[in-house]
Tab-separated table of C-alpha atoms in Angstrom:
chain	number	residue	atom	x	y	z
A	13	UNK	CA	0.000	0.000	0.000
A	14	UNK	CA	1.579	3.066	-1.070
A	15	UNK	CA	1.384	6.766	0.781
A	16	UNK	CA	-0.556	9.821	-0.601
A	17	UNK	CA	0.072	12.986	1.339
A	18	UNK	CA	-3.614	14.145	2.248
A	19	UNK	CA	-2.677	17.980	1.374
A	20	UNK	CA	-1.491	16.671	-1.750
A	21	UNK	CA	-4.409	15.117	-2.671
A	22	UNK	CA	-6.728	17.707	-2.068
A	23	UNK	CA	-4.869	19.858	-3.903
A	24	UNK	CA	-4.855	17.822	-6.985
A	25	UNK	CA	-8.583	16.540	-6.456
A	26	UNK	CA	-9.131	20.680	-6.455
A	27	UNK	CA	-7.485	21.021	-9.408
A	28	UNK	CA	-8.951	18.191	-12.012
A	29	UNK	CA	-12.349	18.959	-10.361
A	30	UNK	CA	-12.149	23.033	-11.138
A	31	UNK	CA	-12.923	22.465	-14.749
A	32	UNK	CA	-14.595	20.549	-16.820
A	33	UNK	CA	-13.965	16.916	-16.682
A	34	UNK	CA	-10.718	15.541	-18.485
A	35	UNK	CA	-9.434	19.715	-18.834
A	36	UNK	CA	-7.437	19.482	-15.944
A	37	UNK	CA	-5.961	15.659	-14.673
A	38	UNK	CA	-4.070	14.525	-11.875
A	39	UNK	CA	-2.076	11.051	-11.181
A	40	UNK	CA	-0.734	9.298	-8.525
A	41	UNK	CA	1.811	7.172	-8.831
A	42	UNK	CA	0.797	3.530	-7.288
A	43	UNK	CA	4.939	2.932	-6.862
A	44	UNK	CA	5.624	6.400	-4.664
A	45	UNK	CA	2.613	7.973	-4.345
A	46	UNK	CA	3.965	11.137	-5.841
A	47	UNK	CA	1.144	13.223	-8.002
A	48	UNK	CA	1.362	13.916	-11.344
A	49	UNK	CA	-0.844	17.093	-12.941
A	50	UNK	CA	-1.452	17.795	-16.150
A	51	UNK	CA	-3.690	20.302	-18.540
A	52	UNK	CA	-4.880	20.739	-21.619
A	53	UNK	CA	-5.867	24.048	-21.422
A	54	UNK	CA	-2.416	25.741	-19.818
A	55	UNK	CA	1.410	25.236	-19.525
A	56	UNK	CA	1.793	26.473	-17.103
A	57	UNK	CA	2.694	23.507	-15.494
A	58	UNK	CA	6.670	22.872	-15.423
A	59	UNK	CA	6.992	19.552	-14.264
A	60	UNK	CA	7.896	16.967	-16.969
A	61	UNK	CA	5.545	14.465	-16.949
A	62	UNK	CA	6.117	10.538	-17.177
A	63	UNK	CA	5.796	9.718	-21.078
A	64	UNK	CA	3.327	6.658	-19.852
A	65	UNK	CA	1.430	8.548	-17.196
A	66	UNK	CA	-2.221	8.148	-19.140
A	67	UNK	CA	-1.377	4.753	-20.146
A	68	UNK	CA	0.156	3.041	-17.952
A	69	UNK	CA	-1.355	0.694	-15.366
A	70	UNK	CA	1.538	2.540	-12.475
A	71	UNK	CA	-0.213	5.578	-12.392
A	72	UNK	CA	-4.309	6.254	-10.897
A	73	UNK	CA	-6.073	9.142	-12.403
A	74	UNK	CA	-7.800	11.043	-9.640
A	75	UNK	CA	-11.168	11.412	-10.069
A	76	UNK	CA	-12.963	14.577	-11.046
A	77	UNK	CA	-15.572	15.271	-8.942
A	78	UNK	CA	-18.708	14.308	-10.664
A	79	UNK	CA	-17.359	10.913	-11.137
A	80	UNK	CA	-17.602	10.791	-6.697
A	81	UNK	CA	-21.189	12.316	-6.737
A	82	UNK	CA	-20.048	15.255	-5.423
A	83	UNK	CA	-21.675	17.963	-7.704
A	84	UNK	CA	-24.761	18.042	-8.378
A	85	UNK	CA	-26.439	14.960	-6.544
A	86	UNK	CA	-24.822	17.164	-3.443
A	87	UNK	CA	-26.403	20.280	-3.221
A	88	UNK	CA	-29.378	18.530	-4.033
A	89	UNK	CA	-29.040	15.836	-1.121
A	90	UNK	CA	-28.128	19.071	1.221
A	91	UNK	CA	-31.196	21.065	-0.318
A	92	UNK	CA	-33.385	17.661	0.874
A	93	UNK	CA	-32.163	17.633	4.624
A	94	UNK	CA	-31.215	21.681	5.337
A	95	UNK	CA	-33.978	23.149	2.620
A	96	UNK	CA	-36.639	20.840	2.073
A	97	UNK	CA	-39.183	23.328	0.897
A	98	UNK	CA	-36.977	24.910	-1.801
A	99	UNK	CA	-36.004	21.191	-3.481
A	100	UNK	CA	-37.722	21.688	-6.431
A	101	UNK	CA	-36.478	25.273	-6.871
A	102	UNK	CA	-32.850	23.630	-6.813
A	103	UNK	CA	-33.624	21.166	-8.634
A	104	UNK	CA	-34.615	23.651	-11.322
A	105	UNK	CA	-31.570	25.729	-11.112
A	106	UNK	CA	-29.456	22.158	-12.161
A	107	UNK	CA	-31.542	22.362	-15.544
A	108	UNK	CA	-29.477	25.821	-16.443
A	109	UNK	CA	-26.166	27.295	-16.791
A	110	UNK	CA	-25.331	29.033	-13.829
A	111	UNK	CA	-26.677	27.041	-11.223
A	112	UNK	CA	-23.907	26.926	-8.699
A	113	UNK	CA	-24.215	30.985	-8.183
A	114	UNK	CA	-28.109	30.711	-7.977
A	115	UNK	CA	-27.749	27.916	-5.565
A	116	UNK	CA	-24.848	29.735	-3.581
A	117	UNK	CA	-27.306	32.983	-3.166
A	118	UNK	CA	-30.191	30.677	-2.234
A	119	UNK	CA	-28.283	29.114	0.315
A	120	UNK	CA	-26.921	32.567	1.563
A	121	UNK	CA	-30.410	33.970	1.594
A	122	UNK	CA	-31.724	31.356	3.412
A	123	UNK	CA	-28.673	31.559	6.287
A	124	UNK	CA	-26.974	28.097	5.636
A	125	UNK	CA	-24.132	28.578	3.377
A	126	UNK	CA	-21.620	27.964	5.886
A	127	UNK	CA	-23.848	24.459	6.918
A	128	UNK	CA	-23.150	24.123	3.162
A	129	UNK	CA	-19.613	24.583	3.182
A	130	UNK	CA	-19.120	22.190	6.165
A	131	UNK	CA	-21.144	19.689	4.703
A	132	UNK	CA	-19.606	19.852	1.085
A	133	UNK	CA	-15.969	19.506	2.937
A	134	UNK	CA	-17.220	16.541	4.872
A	135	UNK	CA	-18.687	14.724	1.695
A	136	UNK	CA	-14.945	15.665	-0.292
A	137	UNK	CA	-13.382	14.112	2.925
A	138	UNK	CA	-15.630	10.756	3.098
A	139	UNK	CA	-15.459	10.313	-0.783
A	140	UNK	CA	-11.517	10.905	-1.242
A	141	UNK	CA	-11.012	8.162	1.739
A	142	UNK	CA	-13.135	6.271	0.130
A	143	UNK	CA	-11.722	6.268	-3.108
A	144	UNK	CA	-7.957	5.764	-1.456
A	145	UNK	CA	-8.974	2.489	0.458
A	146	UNK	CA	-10.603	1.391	-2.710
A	147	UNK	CA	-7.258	1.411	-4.815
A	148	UNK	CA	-4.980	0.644	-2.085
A	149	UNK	CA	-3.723	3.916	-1.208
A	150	UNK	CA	-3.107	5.088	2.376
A	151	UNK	CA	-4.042	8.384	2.708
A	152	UNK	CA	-1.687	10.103	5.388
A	153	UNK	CA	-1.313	13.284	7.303
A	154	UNK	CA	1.168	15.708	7.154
C-alpha cells in the first residue's frame, strides 16, 4: 500500500475537479505515491511528466468530482435535509447554466451557506477516503 500525502491530494482533487472533466488531470503514482498534474488548457505547469502517465497501469487518475457524486447529486441531497421546501427550486436551477451561483445565493439567503460549506468539505473528505482504500492507497497526514 503506497502513501498519498492528504494535502497533496486535495490539492490535486481541487485542481482536475475546477474544470470541466478531463481539462485538468491529476495522477498518482501507485509505486511512490507522488502526483502527477497535467492540462490541456495551460502550460503552465513545469513539471515533466512521465511519457506513460495516461497509459500506464503505475499511475491512478484522480477522479474529477462528478465521477464521486459530489456535484450536483450534493447540493441537491443538502437542499433535501437543510432546505426541504426549496427542493424543487434547486432542482430547477441544475436544468441551467449558472446554477452553482443561484444555488450559492439561495443558500446565503436562506442563512446556511456555511452548513453548506461544512457539509460539502465533509462529503470531499468521506469520498476521497473512500476512493484511497478502494485502490490501495493510504491516505496520510502531514
Amino acid at each position: 500500500m503506497v502513501a498519498v500525502r492528504h494535502d497533496d491530494l486535495s490539492m490535486a482533487f481541487d485542481f482536475g475537479s475546477y474544470a470541466a472533466p478531463m481539462e485538468h488531470s491529476a495522477y498518482v503514482s501507485l509505486d511512490t505515491g507522488k502526483i502527477w498534474w497535467t492540462s490541456d488548457s495551460s502550460d503552465v505547469l513545469d513539471e515533466e511528466t512521465p511519457d506513460d502517465l495516461e497509459t500506464s497501469n503505475r499511475y491512478l487518475a484522480i477522479p474529477h468530482r462528478n465521477e464521486l457524486d459530489l456535484g450536483r447529486r450534493l447540493a441537491l441531497r443538502f437542499v433535501a435535509q437543510a432546505l426541504p421546501a426549496r427542493y424543487d427550486c434547486v432542482e430547477g436551477f441544475f436544468r441551467r447554466q449558472g446554477a452553482y451561483a443561484r444555488f450559492k445565493d439561495l443558500l446565503e439567503h436562506e442563512g446556511v451557506l456555511e452548513r453548506w460549506y461544512s457539509f460539502e468539505a465533509d462529503a470531499v473528505e468521506n469520498a476521497l477516503r473512500q476512493w484511497c482504500a478502494e485502490n490501495g492507497l493510504e491516505l496520510v497526514q502531514t
